[in-house]
XYZ file of C-alpha atoms in Angstrom:
533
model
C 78.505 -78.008 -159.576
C 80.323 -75.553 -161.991
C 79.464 -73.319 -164.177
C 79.992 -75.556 -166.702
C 77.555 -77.550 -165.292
C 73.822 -76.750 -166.523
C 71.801 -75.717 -163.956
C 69.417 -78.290 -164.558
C 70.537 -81.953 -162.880
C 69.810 -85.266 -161.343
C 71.162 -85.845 -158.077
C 72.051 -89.814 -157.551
C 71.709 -91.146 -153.802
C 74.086 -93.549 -153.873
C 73.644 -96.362 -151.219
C 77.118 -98.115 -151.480
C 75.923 -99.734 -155.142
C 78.119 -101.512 -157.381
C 76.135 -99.695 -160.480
C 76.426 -96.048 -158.612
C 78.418 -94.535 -161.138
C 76.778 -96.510 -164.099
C 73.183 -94.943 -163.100
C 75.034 -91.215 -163.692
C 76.712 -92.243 -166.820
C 73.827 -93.150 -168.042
C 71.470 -90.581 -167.780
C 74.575 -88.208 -168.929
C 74.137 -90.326 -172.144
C 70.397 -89.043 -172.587
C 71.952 -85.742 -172.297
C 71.082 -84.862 -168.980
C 73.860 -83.738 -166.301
C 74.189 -86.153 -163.199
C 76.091 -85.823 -160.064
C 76.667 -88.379 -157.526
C 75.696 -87.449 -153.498
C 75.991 -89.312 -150.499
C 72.483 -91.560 -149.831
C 72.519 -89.823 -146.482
C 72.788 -86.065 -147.236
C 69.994 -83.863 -145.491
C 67.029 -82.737 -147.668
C 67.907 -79.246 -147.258
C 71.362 -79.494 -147.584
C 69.761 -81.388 -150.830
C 66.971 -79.027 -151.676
C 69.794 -76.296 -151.481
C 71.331 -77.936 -154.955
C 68.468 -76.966 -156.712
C 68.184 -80.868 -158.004
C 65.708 -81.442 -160.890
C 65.090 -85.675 -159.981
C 67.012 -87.757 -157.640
C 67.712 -91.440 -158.591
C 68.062 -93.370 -155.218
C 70.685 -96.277 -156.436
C 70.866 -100.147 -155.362
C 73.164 -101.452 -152.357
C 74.806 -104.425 -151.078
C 72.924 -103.944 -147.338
C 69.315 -105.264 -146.139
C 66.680 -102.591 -145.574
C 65.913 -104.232 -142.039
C 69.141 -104.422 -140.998
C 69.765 -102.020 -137.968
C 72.743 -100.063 -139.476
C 71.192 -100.120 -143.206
C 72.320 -97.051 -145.183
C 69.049 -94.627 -144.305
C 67.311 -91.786 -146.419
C 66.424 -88.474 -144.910
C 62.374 -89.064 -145.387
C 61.756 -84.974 -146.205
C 63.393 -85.647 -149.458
C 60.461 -87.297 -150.817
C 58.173 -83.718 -149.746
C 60.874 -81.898 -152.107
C 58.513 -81.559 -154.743
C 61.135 -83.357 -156.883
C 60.658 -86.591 -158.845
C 61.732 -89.470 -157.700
C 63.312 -92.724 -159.032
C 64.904 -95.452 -157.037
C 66.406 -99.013 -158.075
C 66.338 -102.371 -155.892
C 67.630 -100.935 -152.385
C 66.150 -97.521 -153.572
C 63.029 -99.124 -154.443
C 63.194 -100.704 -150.536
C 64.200 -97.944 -148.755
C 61.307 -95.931 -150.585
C 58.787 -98.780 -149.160
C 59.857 -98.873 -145.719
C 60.467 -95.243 -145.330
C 56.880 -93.957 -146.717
C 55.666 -97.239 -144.510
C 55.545 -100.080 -146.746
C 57.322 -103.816 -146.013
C 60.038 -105.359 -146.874
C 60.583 -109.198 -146.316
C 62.691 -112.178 -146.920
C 61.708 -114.513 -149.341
C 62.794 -118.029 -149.634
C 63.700 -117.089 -153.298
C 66.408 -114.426 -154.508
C 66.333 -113.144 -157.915
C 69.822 -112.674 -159.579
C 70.121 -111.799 -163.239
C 67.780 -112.276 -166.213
C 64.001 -112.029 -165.042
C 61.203 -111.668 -166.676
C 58.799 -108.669 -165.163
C 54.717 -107.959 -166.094
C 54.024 -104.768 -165.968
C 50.946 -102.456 -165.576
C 49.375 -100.918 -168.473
C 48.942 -97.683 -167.417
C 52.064 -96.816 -165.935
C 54.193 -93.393 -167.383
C 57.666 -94.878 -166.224
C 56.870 -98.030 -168.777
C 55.946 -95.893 -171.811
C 57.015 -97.546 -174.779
C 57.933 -100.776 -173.488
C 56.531 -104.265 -173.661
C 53.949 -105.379 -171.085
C 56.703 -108.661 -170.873
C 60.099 -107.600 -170.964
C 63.352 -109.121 -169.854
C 65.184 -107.117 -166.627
C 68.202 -107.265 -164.679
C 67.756 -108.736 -160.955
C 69.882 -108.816 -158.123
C 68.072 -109.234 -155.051
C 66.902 -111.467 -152.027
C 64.886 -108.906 -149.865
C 61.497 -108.089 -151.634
C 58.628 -105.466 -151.228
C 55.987 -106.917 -150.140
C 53.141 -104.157 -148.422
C 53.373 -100.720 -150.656
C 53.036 -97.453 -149.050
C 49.891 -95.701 -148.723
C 49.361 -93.566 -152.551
C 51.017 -96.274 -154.626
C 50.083 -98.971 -156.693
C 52.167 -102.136 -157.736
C 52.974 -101.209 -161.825
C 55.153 -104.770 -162.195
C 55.736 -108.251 -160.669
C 57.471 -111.640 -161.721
C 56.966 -114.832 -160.348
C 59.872 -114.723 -157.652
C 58.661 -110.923 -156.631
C 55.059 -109.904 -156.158
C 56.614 -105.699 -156.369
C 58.700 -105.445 -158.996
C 57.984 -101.876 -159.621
C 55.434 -99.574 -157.496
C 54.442 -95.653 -158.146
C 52.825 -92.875 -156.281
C 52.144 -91.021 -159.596
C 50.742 -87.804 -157.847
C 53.794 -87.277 -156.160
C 56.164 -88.379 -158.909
C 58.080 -91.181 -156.952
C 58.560 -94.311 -159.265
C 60.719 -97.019 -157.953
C 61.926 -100.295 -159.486
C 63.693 -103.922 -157.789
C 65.435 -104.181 -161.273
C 67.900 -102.247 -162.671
C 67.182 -100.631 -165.516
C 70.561 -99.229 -165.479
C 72.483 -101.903 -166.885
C 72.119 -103.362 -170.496
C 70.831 -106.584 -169.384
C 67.663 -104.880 -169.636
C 66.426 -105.347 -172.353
C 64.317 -101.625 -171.925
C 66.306 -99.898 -169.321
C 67.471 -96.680 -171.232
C 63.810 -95.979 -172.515
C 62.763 -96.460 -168.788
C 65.388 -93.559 -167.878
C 64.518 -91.624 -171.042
C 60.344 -91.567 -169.816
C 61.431 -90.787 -166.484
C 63.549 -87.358 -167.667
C 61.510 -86.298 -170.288
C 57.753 -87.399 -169.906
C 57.670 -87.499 -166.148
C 60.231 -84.762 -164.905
C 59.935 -82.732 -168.680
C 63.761 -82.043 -168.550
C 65.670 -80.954 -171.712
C 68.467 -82.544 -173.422
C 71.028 -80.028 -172.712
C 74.079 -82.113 -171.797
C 76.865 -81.537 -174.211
C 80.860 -81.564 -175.011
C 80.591 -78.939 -177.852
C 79.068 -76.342 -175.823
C 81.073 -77.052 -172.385
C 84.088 -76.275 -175.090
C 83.766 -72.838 -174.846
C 82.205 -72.100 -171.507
C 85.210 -74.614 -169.547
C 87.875 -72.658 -171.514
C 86.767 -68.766 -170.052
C 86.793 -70.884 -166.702
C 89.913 -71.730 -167.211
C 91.280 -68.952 -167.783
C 89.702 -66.877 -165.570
C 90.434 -69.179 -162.457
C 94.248 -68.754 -163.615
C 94.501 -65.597 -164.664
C 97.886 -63.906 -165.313
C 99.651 -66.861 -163.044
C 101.779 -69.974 -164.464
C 100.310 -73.432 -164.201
C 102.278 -76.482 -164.485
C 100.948 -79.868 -165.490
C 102.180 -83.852 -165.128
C 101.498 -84.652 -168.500
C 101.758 -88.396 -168.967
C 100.390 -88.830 -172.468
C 97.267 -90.705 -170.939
C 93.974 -89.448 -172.139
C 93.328 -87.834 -169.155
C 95.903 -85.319 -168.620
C 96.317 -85.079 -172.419
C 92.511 -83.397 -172.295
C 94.417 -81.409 -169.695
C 96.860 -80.055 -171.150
C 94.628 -79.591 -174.733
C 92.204 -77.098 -172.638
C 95.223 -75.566 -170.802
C 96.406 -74.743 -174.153
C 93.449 -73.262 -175.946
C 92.774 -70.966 -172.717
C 96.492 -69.934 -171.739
C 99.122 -71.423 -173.407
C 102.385 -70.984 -172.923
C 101.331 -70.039 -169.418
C 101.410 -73.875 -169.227
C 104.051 -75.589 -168.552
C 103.726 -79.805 -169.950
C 106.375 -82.071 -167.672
C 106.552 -85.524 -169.710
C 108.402 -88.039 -167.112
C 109.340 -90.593 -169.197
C 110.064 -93.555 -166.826
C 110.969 -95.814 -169.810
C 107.900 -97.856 -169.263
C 105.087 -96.368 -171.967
C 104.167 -98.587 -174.794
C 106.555 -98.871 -178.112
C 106.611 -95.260 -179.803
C 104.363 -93.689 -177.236
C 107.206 -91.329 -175.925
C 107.750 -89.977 -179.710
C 103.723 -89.328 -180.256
C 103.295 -87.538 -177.061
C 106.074 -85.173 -177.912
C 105.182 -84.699 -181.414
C 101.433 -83.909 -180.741
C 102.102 -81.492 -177.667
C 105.306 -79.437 -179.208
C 103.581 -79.538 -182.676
C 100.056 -79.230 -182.722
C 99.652 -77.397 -178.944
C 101.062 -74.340 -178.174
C 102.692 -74.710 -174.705
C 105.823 -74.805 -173.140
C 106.875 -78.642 -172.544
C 109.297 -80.184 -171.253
C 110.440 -84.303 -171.538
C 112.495 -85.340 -169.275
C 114.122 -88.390 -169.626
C 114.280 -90.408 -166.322
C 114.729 -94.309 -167.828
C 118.069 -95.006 -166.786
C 116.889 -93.808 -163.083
C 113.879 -95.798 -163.214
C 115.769 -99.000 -164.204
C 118.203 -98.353 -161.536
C 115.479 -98.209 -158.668
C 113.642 -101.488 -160.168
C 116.046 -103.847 -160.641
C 115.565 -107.240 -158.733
C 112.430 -105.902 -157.059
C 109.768 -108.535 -158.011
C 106.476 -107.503 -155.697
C 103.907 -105.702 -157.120
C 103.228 -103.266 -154.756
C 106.672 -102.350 -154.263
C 107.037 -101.688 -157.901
C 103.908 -99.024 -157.654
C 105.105 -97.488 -154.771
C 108.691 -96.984 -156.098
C 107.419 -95.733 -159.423
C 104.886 -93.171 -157.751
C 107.300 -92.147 -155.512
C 110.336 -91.459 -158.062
C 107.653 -89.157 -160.180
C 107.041 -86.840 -157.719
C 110.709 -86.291 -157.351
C 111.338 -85.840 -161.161
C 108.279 -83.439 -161.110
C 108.955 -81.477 -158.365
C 112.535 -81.228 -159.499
C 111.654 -79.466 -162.776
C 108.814 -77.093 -161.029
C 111.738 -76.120 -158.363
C 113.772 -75.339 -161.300
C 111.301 -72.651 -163.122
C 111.261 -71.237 -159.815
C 114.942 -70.640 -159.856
C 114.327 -69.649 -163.633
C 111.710 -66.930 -162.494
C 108.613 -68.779 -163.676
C 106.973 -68.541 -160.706
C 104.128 -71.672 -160.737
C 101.177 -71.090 -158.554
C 98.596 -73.890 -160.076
C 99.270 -77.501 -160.713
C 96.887 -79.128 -162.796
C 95.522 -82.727 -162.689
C 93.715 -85.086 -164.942
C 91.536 -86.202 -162.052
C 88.065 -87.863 -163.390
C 85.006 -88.104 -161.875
C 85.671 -91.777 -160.906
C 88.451 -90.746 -159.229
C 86.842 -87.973 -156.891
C 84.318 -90.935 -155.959
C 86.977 -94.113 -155.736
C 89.150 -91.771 -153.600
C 86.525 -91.430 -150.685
C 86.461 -87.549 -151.347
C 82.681 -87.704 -151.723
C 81.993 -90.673 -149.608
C 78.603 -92.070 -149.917
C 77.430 -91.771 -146.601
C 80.012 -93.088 -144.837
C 79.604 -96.289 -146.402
C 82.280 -95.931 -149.218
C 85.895 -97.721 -149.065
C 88.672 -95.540 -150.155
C 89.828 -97.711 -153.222
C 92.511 -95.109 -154.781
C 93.993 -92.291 -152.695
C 97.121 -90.875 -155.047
C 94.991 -88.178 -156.139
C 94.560 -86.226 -152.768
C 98.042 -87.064 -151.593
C 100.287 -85.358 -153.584
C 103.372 -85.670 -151.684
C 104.485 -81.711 -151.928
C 108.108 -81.374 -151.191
C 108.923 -79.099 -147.860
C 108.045 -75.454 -148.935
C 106.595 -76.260 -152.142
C 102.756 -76.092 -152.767
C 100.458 -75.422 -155.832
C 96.929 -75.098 -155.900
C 94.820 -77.601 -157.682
C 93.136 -77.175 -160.940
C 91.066 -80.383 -162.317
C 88.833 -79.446 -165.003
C 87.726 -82.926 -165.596
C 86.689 -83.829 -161.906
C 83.137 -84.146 -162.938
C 83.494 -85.739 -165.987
C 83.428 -89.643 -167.021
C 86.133 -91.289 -169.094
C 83.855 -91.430 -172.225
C 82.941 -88.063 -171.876
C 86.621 -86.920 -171.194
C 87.398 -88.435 -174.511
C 84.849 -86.849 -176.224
C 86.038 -83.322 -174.930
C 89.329 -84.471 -176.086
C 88.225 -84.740 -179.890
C 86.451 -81.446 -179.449
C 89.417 -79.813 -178.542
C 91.502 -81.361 -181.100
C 93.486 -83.577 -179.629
C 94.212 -87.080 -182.598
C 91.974 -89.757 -182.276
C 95.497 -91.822 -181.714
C 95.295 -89.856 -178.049
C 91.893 -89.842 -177.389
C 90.994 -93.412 -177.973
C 94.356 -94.842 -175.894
C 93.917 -97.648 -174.652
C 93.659 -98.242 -170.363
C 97.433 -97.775 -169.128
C 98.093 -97.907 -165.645
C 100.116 -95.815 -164.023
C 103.381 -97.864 -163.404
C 103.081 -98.432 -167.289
C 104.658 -102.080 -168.117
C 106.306 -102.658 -164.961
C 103.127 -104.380 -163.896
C 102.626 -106.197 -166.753
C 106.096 -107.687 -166.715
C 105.585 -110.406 -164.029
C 108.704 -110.641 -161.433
C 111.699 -108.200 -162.022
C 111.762 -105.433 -164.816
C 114.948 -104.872 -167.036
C 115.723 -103.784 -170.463
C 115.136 -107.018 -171.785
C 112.361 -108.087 -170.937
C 110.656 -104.688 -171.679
C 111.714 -104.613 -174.574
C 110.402 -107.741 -175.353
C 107.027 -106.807 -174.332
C 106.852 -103.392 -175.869
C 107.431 -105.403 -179.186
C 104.549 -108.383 -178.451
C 102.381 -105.734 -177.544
C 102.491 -103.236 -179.957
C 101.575 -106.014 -182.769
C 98.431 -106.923 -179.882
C 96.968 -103.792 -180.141
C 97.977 -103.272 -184.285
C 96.358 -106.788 -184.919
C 93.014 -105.602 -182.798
C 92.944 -102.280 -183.657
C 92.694 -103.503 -187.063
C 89.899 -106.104 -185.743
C 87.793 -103.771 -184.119
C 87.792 -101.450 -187.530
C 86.403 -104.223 -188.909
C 84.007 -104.654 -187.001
C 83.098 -100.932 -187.240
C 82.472 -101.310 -190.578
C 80.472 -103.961 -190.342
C 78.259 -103.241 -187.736
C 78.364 -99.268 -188.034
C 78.776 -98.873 -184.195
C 82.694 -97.914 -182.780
C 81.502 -100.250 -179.637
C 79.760 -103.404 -180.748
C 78.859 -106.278 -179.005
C 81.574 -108.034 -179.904
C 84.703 -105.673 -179.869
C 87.248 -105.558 -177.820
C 87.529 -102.710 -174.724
C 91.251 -103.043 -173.939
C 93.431 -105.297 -175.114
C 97.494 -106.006 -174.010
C 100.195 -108.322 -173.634
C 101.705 -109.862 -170.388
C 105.411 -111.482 -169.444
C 105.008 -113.746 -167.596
C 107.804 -114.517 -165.228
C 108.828 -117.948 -166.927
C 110.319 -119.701 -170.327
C 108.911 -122.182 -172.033
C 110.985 -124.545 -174.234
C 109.907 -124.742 -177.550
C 111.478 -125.178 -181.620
C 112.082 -122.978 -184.148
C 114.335 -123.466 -187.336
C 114.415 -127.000 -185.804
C 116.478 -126.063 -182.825
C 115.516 -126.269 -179.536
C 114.450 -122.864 -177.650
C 114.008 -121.984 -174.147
C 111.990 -118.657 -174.519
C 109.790 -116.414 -172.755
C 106.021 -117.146 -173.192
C 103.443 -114.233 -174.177
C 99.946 -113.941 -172.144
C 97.227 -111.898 -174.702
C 94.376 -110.556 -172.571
C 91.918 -109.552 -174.241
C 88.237 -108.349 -172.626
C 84.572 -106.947 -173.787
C 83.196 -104.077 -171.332
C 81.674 -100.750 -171.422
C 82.960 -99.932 -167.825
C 85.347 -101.681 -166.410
C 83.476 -102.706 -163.389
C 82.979 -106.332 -164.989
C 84.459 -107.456 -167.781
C 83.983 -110.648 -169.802
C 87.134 -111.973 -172.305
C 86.366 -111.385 -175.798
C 85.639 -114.302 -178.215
C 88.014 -113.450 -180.625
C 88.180 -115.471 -184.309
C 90.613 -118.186 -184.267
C 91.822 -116.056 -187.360
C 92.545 -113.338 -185.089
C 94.415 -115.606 -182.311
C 96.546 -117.069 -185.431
C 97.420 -114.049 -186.692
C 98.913 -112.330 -183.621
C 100.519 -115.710 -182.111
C 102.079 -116.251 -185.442
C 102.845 -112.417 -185.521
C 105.010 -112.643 -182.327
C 106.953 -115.456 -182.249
C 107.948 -114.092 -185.271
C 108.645 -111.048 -185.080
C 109.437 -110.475 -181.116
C 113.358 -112.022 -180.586
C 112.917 -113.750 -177.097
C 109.494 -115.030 -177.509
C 108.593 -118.964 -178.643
C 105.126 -119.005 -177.458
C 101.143 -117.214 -176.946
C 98.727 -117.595 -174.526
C 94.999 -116.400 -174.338
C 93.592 -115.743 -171.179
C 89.891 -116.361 -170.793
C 89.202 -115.411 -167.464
C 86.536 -113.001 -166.799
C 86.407 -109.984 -164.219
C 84.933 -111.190 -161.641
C 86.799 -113.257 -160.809
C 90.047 -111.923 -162.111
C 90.684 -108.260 -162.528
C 91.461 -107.124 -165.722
C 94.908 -106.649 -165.532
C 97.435 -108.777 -163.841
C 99.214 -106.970 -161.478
């Protein structure tokens, strides 16, 4: 932890599970600091954090396999309470010397659990409540000290407690908003059983991460890749406020941002922040160094590649200025740190992103790191953002990949075709940025049910014939996507109005020159991912 950390926490064990970051989000949402560790870490090494509850999370592996994730057993004589879901909850059983079996059933998705009367963790909450399954193994013999406090039909444990020693464990998740009573579960857990404090807050990190800041850099230059993403755009706001023009802003503009995105960026960081930046305009490079390559991948890699020479290019030339740079800072997140494998989860996490600990540092150059954010979740790096000041415009940008439109131009970029998109897509995101303020309105919450999480255009690489002024057209076709989520990890396609649809296909063929047709694509993640490419 930092010292912008509060010195009260909950430690997550995470087991390999799917929901691993979603457990820490939420109980950062009851205003309680969480931090995810590896399931296998030794209790002292543990006990040395000064944790105030660990949260054992769910995993993909069976309890009785032989090379199951395992839990150091002292952690359960820490004196610390205890809370584990589904593989927690098994691990619990068979390591305090309980059983786990195989059932002929599984349980997956909506269940309906009894639970005991009496129980602290269910304070608050029906005795029948719907819950979120996803299991096939099953507790079946508690431990010696507990008592079984829920059941269903399929699964005779659904929840067991050794109430002396504070260790409540769960087969559901009460993580995820499938059930129905899952946050008030967390909420008696932190405050009735462990009596923790709500003290878990943007505005007063504000201050406290600034004077860290600032006192990590001290009198020395710091020099930041400032894409215009939310991310390093909180980066270079907090940079700001604690040095200023000690902090140099390098805007690569590759050519591939969204339409008018290049403009904003400027505008807000040579208008409203006071620090030194610099755009450099790289789009006639980039287009050179794409043209005819069609494969994904390829497209990434050449993208990646090329900014790391237009960055290191400008830091090599305030060293020739006599601007000295000894700190480069990064708008690494907390999902990062994880999906990187730089905290691996006992040894059981895949590396799923590794840009952000190979920075490819050009023969004699090297900075040291700064990332303020690294412990920090996107929603809470947004709400930082409006604390610092940073326009709404900014902080609520939508998802944007790093390779920007290349990969959501199917086949071979060129100015055509990008501009193309850039048009089609900018009247996407006006025509549902306009739908979810309705909404809003309406419903009084910025992220209802029904509202859309991130929203695009696609080019497909292929026309379409079609007729317009009765004359024949052979055209490129637009793909909307369109998808409801609150993390990204799954994500269903919204259900927009046929209004809405109307509006924006009507919008762009139009408006957009080169374009003769719309498609929605109602494919949820899994099994597609969100974005195409």
């Amino acid at each position: 932890m930092t010292e912008a950390q509060p010195k009260q926490f909950v430690a997550v064990l995470d087991f390999g599970a799917q929901y691993g970051q979603l457990i820490a989000r939420r109980v950062r949402d009851l205003h309680v600091y969480s931090e995810i560790v590896p399931c296998d870490i030794p209790a002292d090494e543990l006990a040395a954090m000064k944790p105030s509850a660990l949260i054992l999370s769910g995993g993909p592996a069976s309890v009785n396999e032989p090379d199951a994730p395992r839990v150091d057993p002292a952690i359960y004589e820490m004196g610390v309470p205890v809370l584990g879901f589904c593989y927690g909850h098994q691990i619990t059983a068979v390591t305090l010397g309980g059983k786990v079996f195989h059932p002929e059933v599984g349980e997956y998705g909506h269940a309906e659990i009894e639970r005991a009367a009496d129980s602290a963790l269910f304070n608050n909450t029906p005795l029948k409540q719907t819950v979120w399954m996803s299991h096939f193994d099953a507790v079946c013999d508690v431990p010696e000290g507990f008592v079984v406090t829920a059941k269903t039909k399929v699964c005779p444990v659904a929840a067991m407690e050794n109430a002396q020693k504070k260790i409540y464990t769960t087969q559901f998740h009460p993580e995820v908003k499938h059930t129905e009573h899952g946050q008030q579960i967390l909420s008696n857990f932190l405050f009735n059983i462990c009596g923790l404090e709500k003290n878990w807050s943007m505005d007063n990190l504000v201050e406290t991460m600034t004077a860290e800041f600032r006192e990590k850099v001290g009198e020395d230059r710091v020099i930041l890749a400032l894409s215009g993403g939310v991310d390093s755009s909180v980066v270079a706001a907090l940079g700001a406020r604690a040095i200023g023009k000690q902090m140099t802003c390098v805007f690569i503009n590759h050519g591939l941002l969204r339409k008018n995105e290049p403009e904003q960026v400027e505008e807000v960081f040579t208008k409203q922040f006071d620090v030194d930046f610099i755009h450099v305009h790289a789009e006639d490079r980039y287009a050179e160094l794409l043209a005819g390559v069609t494969e994904p991948e390829e497209k990434r890699r050449i993208i990646g590649t090329q900014f790391w020479k237009e960055f290191f290019a400008v830091a090599q030339q305030l060293e020739t200025d006599g601007k000295p740079v000894k700190y480069l800072a990064q708008g690494t997140i907390y999902p990062d740190i994880i999906e990187s494998g730089a905290r691996k989860t006992g040894g059981k996490a895949s590396t799923i992103k590794s840009h952000h600990n190979l920075i490819p540092f050009p023969e004699g150059v090297h900075f040291d790191l700064i990332e303020p954010l690294d412990h920090f979740f996107k929603d809470e790096v947004r709400e930082l953002g409006l604390a610092l000041g940073l326009p709404a415009h900014i902080v609520f940008r939508q998802p944007f990949p790093g390779p920007g439109l290349a990969i959501r131009i199917i086949g071979a970029v060129d100015k055509e075709k990008l501009e193309i998109l850039k048009n089609a897509d900018a009247i996407v995101r006006e025509e549902l940025d306009a739908y979810n303020e309705r909404l809003y309105k309406q419903t009084g919450e910025r992220n209802s049910e029904h509202s859309c999480w991130q929203y695009f255009a696609v080019l497909p690489d292929i026309k379409s014939v079609g007729v317009m002024g009765d004359e024949r057209t052979y055209q490129r076709p637009i793909i909307l996507r369109a998808v409801e989520s609150s993390d990204a990890m799954t994500a269903d396609w919204a259900k927009l109005p046929y209004d809405v649809l109307a509006k924006i296909s009507g919008r762009i063929v139009a408006e957009v020159p080169g374009a003769n047709r719309v498609c929605y694509d109602v494919t949820s993640k899994p099994p597609a991912t969100i974005e195409w490419e």
